[in-house]
Structure formats: C-alpha cells, structure tokens
Tab-separated table of C-alpha atoms in Angstrom:
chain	number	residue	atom	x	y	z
A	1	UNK	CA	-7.793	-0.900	1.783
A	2	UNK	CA	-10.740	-1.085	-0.714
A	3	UNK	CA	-13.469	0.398	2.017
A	4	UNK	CA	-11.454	3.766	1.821
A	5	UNK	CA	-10.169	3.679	-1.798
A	6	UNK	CA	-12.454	6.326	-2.572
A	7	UNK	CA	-12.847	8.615	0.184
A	8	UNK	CA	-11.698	12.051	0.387
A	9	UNK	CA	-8.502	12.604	2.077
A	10	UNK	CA	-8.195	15.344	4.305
A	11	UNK	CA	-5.235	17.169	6.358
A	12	UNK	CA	-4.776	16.856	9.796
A	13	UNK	CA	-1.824	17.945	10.893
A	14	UNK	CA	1.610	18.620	9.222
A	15	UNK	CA	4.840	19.402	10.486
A	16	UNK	CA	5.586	22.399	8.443
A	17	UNK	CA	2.529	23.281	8.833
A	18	UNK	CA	1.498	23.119	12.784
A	19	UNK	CA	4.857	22.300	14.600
A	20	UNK	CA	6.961	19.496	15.797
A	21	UNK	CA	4.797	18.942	19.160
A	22	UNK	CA	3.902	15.412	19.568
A	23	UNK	CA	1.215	16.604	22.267
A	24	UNK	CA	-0.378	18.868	19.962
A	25	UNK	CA	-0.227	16.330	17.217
A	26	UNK	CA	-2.131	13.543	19.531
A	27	UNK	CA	-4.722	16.013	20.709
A	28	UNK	CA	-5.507	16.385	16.873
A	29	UNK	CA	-5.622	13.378	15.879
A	30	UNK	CA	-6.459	10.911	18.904
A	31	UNK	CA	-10.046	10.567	17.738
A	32	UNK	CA	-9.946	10.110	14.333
A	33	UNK	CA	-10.479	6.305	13.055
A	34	UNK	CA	-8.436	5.999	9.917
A	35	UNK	CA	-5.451	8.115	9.386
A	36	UNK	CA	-2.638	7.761	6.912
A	37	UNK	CA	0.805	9.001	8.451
A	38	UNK	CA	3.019	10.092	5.479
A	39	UNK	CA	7.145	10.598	6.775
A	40	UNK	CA	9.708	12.805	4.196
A	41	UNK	CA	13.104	12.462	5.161
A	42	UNK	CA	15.776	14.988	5.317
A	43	UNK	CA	17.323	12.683	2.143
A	44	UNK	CA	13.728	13.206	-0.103
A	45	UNK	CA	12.274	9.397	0.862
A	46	UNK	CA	8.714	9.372	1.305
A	47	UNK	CA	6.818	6.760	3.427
A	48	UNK	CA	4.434	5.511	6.135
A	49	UNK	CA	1.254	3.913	7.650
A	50	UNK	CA	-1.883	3.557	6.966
A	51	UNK	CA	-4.022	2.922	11.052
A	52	UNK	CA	-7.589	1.686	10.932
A	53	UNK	CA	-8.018	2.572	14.326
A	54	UNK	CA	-7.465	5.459	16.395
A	55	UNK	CA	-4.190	6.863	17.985
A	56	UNK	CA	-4.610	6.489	21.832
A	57	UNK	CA	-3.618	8.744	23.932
A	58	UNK	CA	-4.208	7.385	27.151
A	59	UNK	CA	-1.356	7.451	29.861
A	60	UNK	CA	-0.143	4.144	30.359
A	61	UNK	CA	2.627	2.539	32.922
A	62	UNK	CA	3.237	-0.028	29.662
A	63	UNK	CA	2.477	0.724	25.981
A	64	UNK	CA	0.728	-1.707	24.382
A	65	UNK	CA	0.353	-2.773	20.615
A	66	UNK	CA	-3.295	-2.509	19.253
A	67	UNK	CA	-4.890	-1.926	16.063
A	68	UNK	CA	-6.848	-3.679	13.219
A	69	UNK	CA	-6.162	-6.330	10.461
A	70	UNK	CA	-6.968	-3.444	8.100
A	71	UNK	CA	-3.763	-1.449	8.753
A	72	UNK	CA	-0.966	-1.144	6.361
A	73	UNK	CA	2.916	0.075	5.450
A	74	UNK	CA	3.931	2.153	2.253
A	75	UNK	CA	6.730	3.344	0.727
A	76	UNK	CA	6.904	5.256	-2.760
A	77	UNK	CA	9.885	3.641	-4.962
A	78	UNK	CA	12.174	6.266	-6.891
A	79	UNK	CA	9.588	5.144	-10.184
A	80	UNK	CA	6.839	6.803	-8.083
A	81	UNK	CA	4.865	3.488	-7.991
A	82	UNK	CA	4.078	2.979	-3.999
A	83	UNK	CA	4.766	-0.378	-2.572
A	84	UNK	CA	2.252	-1.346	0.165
A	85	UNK	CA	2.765	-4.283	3.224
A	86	UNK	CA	-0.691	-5.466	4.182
A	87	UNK	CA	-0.844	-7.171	8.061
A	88	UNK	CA	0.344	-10.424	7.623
A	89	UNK	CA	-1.525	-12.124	10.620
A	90	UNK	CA	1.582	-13.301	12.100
A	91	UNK	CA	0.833	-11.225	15.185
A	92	UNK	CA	-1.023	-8.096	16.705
A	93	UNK	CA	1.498	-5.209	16.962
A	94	UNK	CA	0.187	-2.935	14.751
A	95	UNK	CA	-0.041	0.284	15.887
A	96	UNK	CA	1.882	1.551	19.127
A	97	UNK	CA	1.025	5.579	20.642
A	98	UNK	CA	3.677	5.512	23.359
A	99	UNK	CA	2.795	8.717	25.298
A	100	UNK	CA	5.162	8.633	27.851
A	101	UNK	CA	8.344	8.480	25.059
A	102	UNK	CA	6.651	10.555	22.738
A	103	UNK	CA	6.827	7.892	19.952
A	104	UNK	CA	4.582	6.231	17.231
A	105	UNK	CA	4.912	3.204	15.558
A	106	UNK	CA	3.144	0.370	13.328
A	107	UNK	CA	4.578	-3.449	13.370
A	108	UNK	CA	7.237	-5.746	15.296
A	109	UNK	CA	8.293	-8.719	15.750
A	110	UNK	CA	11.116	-10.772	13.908
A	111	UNK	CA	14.622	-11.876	14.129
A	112	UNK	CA	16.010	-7.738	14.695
A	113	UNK	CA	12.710	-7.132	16.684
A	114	UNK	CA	12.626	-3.624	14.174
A	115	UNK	CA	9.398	-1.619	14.245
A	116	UNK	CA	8.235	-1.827	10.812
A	117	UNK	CA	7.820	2.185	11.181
A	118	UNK	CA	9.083	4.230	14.168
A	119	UNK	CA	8.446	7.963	14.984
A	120	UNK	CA	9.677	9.730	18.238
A	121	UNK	CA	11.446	13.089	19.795
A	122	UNK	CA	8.649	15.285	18.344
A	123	UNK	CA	9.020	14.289	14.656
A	124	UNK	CA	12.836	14.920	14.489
A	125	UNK	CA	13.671	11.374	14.039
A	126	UNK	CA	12.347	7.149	13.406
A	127	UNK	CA	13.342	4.388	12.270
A	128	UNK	CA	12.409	1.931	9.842
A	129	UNK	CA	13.150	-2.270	9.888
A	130	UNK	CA	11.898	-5.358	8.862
A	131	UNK	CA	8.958	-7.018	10.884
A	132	UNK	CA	6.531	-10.077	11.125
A	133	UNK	CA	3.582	-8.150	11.007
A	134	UNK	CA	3.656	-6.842	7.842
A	135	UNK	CA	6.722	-9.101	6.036
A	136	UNK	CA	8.275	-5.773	4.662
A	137	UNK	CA	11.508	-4.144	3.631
A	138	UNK	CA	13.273	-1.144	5.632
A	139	UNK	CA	11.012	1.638	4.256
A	140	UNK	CA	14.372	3.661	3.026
A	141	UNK	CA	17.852	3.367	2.655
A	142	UNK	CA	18.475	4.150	6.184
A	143	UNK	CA	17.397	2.205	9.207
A	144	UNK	CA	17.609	5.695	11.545
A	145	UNK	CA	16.110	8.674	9.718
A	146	UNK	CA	16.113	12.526	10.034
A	147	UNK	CA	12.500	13.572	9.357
A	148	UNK	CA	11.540	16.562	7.416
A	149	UNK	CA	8.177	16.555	7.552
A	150	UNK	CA	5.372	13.988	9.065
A	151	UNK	CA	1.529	14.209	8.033
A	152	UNK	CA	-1.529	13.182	8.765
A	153	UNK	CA	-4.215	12.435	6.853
A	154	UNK	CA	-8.290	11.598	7.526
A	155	UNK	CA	-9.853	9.343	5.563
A	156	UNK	CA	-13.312	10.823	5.460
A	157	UNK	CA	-16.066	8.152	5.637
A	158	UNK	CA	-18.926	7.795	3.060
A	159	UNK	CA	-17.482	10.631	0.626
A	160	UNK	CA	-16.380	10.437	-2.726
C-alpha cells in the first residue's frame, strides 16, 4: 500500500533464524500493526501477505476472520517481478490467527472455499488457493506446500 511504500522494513522473526514455534512466533509479533509474512518453499517459490492489522493472539472457542481493507497477497513470478492481490471487497476474511490449530491465514471464500494463504503445524506446511477476497491465483504450483522458511517483517511507521 502507498502509506508504507517507503518505510523501513525490519525483521521480526524468521524461521531459520528463531525456530519453527508458532507460540514464540505470536508472542513476537502479536502487537505489531503492519507485518509482511514472506513463505519459501522447499521447491524455491517465494510468497505471502501483507496484514494491516495485528496478529491476535487471543484464545478463542471459534476463530474469526478480521483485518483491514489495506491488506494484501504477493507472489514473486520466476521474472522476479512480484504480482500483488489487493482486497477485493467481496467480503471480510482477511486475516485469520487460529491459536488453538496453530495456523495463519489471509482470504476465503469462493467456489473451493481455499484460503488465499494458509500457514499451520509450526511453519512446516500451508496451503495456497483461489479466494473472493482477494480474486487471486494459487500463490505456487502446488496447492499444499512444504515450507522452508517463513518471515516476518515490520513496517516501521514514519521512517524513510
């Protein structure tokens, strides 16, 4: 989105980096407003979502979808050009921080009732469909995905 074209970008949490706990992930993240979620594959595609709001962590008998019109899916083509799906307004399920199955995802709805992006069992695997909410594509060649790594990013307000 144009209000964070600018900022500086800075590293959360990484896979490599800090582990494959989805706990210790959340408790990093949870309070940050705008994160970028960048996924490798085990088979080199890279991918993800951009949340304008923050990951909640609250223990809940029912997920629920959430998140704001700003929010967006990636994917970077094999010409290293990125392709972005912008919310389409065709409903609200955004953003999803299912606690209770360890899983994170942006977008639903449709015909296959895909997530548009889906991340779960500690960052080993997700999945990747098309959905309403942002009109796009399968994010890579395979709807179930092996993940390599999984970032997150802050987008830091007010600093170029």
């Amino acid at each position: 989105p144009k209000t964070v074209a600018f900022c500086r970008w800075r590293r959360l949490y990484g896979l490599g980096r800090d582990g494959d706990s989805f706990s210790a992930c959340l408790r990093i993240v949870h309070n940050v407003p705008r994160t970028l979620m960048v996924v490798r594959t085990t088979k080199g595609a890279v991918f993800g979502g951009y949340a304008d709001s923050p990951w909640h962590t609250e223990e809940q008998a029912n997920a629920r979808f959430y998140g704001g019109a700003q929010s967006s899916l990636f994917s970077v083509q094999p010409s290293n050009t990125v392709k972005v799906y912008k919310w389409t307004g065709k409903n609200r399920y955004i953003q999803l921080c299912d606690v209770s199955h360890k899983m994170l995802a942006f977008g639903g709805g449709g015909d296959d009732g895909s997530f548009g992006l889906c991340v779960e069992e500690d960052f080993q695997h997700g999945s990747t469909g098309p959905c309403d909410t942002f009109d796009n594509e399968p994010l890579c060649d395979q709807e179930n995905f092996d993940i390599q790594d999984v970032e997150f990013w802050e987008l830091l307000k007010g600093v170029v």
